[in-house]
Structures are given as structure tokens and as C-alpha cells.
JSON list of C-alpha atoms in Angstrom, two decimals:
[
{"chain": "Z", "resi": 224, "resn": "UNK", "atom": "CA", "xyz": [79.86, 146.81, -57.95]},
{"chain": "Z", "resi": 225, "resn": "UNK", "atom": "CA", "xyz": [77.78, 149.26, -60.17]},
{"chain": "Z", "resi": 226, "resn": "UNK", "atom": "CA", "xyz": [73.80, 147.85, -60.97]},
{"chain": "Z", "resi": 227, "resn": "UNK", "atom": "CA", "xyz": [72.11, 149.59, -63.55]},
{"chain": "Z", "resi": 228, "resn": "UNK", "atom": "CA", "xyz": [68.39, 149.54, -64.26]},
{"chain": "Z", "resi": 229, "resn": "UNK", "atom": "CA", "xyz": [67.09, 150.32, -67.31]},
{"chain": "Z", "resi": 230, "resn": "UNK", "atom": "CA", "xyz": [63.23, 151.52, -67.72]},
{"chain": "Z", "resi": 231, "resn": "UNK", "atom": "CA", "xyz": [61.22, 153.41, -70.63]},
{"chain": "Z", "resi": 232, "resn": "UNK", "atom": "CA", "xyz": [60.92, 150.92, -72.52]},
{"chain": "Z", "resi": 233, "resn": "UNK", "atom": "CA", "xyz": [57.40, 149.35, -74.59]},
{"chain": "Z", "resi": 234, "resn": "UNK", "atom": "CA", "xyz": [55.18, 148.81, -77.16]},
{"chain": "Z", "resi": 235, "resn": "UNK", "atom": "CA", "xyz": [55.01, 151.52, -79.59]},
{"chain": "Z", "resi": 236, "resn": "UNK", "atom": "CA", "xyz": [53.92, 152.17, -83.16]},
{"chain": "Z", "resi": 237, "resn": "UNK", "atom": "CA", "xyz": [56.01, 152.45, -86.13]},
{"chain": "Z", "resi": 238, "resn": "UNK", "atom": "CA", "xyz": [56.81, 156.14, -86.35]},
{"chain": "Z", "resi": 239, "resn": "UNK", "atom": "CA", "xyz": [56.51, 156.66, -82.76]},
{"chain": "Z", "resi": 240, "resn": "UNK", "atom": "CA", "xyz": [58.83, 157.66, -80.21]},
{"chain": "Z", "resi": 241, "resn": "UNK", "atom": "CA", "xyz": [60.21, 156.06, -76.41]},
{"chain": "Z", "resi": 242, "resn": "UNK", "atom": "CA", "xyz": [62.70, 157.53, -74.44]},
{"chain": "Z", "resi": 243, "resn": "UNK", "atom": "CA", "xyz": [65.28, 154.62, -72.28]},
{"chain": "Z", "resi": 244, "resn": "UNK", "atom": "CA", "xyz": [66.83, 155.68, -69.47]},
{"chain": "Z", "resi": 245, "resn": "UNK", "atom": "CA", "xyz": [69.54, 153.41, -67.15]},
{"chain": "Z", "resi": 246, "resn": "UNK", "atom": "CA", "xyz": [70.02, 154.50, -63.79]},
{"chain": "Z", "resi": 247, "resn": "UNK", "atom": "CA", "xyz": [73.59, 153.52, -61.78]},
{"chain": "Z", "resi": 248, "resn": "UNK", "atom": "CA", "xyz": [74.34, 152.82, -58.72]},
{"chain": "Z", "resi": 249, "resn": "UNK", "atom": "CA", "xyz": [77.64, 151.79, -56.45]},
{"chain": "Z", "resi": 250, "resn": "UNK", "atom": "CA", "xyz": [79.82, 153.51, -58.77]},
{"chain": "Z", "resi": 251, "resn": "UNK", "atom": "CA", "xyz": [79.92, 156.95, -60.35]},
{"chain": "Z", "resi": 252, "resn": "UNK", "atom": "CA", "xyz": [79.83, 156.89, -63.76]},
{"chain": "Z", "resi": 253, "resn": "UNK", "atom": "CA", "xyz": [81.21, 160.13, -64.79]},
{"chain": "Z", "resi": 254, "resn": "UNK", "atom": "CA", "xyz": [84.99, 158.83, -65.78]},
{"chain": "Z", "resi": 255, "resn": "UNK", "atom": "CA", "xyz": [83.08, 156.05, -67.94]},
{"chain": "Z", "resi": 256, "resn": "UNK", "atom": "CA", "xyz": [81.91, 155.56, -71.56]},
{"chain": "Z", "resi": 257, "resn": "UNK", "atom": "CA", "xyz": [78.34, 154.51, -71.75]},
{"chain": "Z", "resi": 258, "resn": "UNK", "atom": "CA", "xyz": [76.29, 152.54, -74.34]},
{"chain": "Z", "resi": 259, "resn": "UNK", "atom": "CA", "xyz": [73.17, 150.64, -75.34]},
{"chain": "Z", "resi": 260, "resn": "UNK", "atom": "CA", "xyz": [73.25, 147.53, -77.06]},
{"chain": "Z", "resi": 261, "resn": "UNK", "atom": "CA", "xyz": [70.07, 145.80, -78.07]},
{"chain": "Z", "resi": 262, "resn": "UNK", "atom": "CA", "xyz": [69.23, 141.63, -79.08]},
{"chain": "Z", "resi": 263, "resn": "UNK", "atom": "CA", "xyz": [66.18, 140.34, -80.70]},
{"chain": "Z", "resi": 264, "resn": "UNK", "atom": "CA", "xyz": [65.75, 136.81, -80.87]},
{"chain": "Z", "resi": 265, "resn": "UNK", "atom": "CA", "xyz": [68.07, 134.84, -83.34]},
{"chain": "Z", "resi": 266, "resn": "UNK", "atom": "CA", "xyz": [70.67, 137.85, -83.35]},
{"chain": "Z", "resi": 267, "resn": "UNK", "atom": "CA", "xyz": [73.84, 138.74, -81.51]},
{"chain": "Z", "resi": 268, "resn": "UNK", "atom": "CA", "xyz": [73.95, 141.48, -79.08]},
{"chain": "Z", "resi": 269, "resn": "UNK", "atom": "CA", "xyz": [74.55, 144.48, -80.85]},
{"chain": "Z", "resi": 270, "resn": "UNK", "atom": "CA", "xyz": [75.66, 148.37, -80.19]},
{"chain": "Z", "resi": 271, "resn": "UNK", "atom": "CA", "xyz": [73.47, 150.67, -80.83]},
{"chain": "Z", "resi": 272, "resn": "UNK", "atom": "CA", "xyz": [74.64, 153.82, -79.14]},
{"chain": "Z", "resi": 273, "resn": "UNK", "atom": "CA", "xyz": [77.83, 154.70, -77.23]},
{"chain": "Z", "resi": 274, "resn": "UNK", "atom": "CA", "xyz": [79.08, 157.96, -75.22]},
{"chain": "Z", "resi": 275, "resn": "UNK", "atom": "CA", "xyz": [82.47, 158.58, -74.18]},
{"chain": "Z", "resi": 276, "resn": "UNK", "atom": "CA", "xyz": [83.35, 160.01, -70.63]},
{"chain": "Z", "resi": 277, "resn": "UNK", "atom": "CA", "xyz": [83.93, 163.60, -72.79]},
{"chain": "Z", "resi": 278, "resn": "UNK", "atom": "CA", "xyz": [80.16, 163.26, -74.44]},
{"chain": "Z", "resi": 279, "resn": "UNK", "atom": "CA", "xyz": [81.86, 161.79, -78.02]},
{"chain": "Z", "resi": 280, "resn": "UNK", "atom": "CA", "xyz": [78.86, 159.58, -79.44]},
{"chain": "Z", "resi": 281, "resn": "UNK", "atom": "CA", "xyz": [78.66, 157.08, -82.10]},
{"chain": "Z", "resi": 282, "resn": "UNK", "atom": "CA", "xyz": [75.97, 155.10, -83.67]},
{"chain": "Z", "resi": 283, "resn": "UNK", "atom": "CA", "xyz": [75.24, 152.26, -85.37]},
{"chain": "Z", "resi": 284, "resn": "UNK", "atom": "CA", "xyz": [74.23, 153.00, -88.95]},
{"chain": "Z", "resi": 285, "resn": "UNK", "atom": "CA", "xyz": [70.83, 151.27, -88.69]},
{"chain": "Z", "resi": 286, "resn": "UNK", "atom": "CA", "xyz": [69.69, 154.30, -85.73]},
{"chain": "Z", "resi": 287, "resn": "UNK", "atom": "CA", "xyz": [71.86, 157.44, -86.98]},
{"chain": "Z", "resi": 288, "resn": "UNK", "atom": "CA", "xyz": [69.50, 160.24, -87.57]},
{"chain": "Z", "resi": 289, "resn": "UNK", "atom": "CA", "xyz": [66.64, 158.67, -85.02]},
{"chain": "Z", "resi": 290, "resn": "UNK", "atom": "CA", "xyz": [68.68, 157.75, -82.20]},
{"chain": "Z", "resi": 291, "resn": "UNK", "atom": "CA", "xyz": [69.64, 160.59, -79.68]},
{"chain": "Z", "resi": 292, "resn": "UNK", "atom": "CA", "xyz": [72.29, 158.98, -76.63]},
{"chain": "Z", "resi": 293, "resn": "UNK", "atom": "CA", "xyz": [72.81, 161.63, -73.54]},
{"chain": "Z", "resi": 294, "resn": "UNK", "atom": "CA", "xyz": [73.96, 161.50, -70.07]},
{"chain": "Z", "resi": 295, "resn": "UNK", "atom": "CA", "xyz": [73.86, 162.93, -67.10]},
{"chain": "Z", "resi": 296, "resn": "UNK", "atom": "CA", "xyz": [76.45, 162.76, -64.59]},
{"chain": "Z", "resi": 297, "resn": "UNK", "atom": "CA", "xyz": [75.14, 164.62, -62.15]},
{"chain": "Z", "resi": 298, "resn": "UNK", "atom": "CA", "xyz": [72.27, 161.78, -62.12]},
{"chain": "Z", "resi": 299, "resn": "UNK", "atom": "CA", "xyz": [73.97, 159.09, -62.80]},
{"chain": "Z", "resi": 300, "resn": "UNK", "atom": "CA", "xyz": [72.19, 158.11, -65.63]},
{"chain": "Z", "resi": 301, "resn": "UNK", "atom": "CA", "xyz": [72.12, 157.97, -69.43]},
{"chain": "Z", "resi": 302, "resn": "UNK", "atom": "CA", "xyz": [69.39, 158.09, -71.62]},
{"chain": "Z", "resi": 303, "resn": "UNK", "atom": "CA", "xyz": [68.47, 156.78, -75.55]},
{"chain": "Z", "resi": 304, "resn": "UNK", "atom": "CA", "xyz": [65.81, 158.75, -76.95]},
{"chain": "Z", "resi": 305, "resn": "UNK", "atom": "CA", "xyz": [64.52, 156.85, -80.06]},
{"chain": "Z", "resi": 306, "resn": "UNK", "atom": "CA", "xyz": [62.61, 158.55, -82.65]},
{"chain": "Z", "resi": 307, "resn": "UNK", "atom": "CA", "xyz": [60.82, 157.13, -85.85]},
{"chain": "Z", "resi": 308, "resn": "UNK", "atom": "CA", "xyz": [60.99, 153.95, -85.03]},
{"chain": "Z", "resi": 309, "resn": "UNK", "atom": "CA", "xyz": [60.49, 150.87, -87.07]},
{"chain": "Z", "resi": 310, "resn": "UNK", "atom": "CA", "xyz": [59.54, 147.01, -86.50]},
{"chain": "Z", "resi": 311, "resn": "UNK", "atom": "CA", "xyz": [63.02, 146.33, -87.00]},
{"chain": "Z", "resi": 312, "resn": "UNK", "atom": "CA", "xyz": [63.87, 148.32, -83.96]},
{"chain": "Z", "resi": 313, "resn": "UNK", "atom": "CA", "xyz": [62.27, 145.39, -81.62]},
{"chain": "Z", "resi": 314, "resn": "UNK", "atom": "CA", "xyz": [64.89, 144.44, -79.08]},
{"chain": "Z", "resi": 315, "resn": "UNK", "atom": "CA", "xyz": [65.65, 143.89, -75.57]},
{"chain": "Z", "resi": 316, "resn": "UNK", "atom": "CA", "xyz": [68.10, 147.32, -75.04]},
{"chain": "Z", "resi": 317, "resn": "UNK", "atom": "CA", "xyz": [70.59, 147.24, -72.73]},
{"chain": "Z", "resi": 318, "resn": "UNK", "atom": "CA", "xyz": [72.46, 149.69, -70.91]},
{"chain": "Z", "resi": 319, "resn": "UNK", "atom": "CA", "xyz": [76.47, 149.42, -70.61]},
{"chain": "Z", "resi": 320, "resn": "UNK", "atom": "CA", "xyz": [79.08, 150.66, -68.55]},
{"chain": "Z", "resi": 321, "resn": "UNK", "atom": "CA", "xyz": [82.49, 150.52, -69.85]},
{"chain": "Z", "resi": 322, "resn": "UNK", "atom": "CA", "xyz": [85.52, 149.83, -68.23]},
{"chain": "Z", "resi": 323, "resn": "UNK", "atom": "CA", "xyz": [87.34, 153.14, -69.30]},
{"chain": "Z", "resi": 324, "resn": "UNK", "atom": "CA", "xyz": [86.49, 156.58, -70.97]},
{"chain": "Z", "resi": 325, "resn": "UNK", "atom": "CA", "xyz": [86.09, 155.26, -74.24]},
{"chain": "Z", "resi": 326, "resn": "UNK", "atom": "CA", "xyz": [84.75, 151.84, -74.30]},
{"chain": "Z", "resi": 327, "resn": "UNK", "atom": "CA", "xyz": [85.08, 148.49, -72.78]},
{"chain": "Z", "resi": 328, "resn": "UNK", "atom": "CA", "xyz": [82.01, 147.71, -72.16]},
{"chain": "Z", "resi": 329, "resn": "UNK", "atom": "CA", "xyz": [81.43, 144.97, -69.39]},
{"chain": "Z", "resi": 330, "resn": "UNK", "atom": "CA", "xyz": [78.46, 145.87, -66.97]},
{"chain": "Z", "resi": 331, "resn": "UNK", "atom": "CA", "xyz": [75.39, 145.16, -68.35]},
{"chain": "Z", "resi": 332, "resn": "UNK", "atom": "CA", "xyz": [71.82, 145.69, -66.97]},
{"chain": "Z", "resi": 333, "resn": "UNK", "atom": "CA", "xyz": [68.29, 143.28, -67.09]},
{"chain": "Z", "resi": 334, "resn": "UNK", "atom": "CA", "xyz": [67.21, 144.73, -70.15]},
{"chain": "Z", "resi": 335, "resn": "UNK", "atom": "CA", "xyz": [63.83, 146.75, -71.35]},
{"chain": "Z", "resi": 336, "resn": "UNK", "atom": "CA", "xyz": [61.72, 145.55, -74.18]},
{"chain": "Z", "resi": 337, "resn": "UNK", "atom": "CA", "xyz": [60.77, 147.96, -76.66]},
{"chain": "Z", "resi": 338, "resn": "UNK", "atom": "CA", "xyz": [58.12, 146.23, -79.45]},
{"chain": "Z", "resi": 339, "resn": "UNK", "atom": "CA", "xyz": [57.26, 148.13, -82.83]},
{"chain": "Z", "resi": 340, "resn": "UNK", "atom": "CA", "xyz": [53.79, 147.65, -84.23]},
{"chain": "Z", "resi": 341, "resn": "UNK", "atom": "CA", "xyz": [53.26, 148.09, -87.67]}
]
């Protein structure tokens, strides 16, 4: 049964920058896709980054350009490094392992807060 912990996260000003990381363990994660979702109160649970087992990424439209996803097999972790952030960027974030190389996402951690001050 994998665990993953995510840390990094916190309060930050608008423009700023925070780098997430998740850490596994019980389970490699190298033949896996990772993500990050992210859920502010009121609103679904929602993808913000994803990176297939071969290093594809996509992003959600709202982070392209400011969101960086990475990982690190050799670790066992992934990271999101978030740049120019905004108050609509304040979320609980999430790391995800998927069930295969591509997606399937169905391991979820605690959660980090990350709040944007204007």
C-alpha cells in the first residue's frame, strides 16, 4: 500500500513562489503517472498537474506557464513548483498516484495548504 506525504506548502504572497513536494513509500513509483490536484472550499477536486511514467506533462489551463510538475524516480518523489501565484491559487494540493503509466489516479495523500495573500 503506497502513503504519500506531501510538504512545501504555505502562505505566500501574490507573485511569489512555493515549491510541493510528495514523497512515496511501499511502492515504487517509477511505472506510474503522477499528479496534483488541488480543492478550495465550495469546489470539486480538481487536476492541476499530471506526469506520465515517460515524463509527458499536462496542465490545467488556469497554471500553464507558472506551474512546473517533475519527478524523481530515483527518490521517489514528485514535485510542483508554482510560480506567480495568485489568490485564486488557494487550495489544499494533493499528490496522486495513478493506477497505470498514464493516469488513473486513485492514491491520494493528506493534503498541504498553500494560501495567497494579496
Amino acid at each position: 500500500q503506497v502513503q504519500l506525504v506531501e510538504s512545501g506548502g504555505g502562505l505566500v504572497q501574490a507573485g511569489g513562489s512555493l515549491t510541493l513536494s510528495c514523497a512515496a513509500s511501499g511502492s515504487r513509483i517509477s511505472s506510474n503517472a503522477m499528479g496534483w490536484f488541488r480543492q478550495s472550499p465550495g469546489n470539486q477536486r480538481e487536476l492541476v498537474a499530471r506526469i506520465t511514467a515517460g515524463g509527458n506533462t499536462y496542465y490545467a489551463d488556469s497554471v500553464k506557464g507558472r506551474f512546473t510538475i517533475s519527478r524523481d524516480n530515483a527518490k521517489n518523489t514528485v514535485s510542483l513548483q508554482m510560480n506567480t501565484l495568485k489568490p485564486e491559487d488557494t487550495a489544499v494540493y494533493y499528490c496522486s498516484l495513478g493506477r497505470n503509466a498514464i493516469g488513473g489516479f486513485a492514491s491520494w495523500g493528506r493534503g498541504t495548504q498553500v494560501t495567497v495573500s494579496t
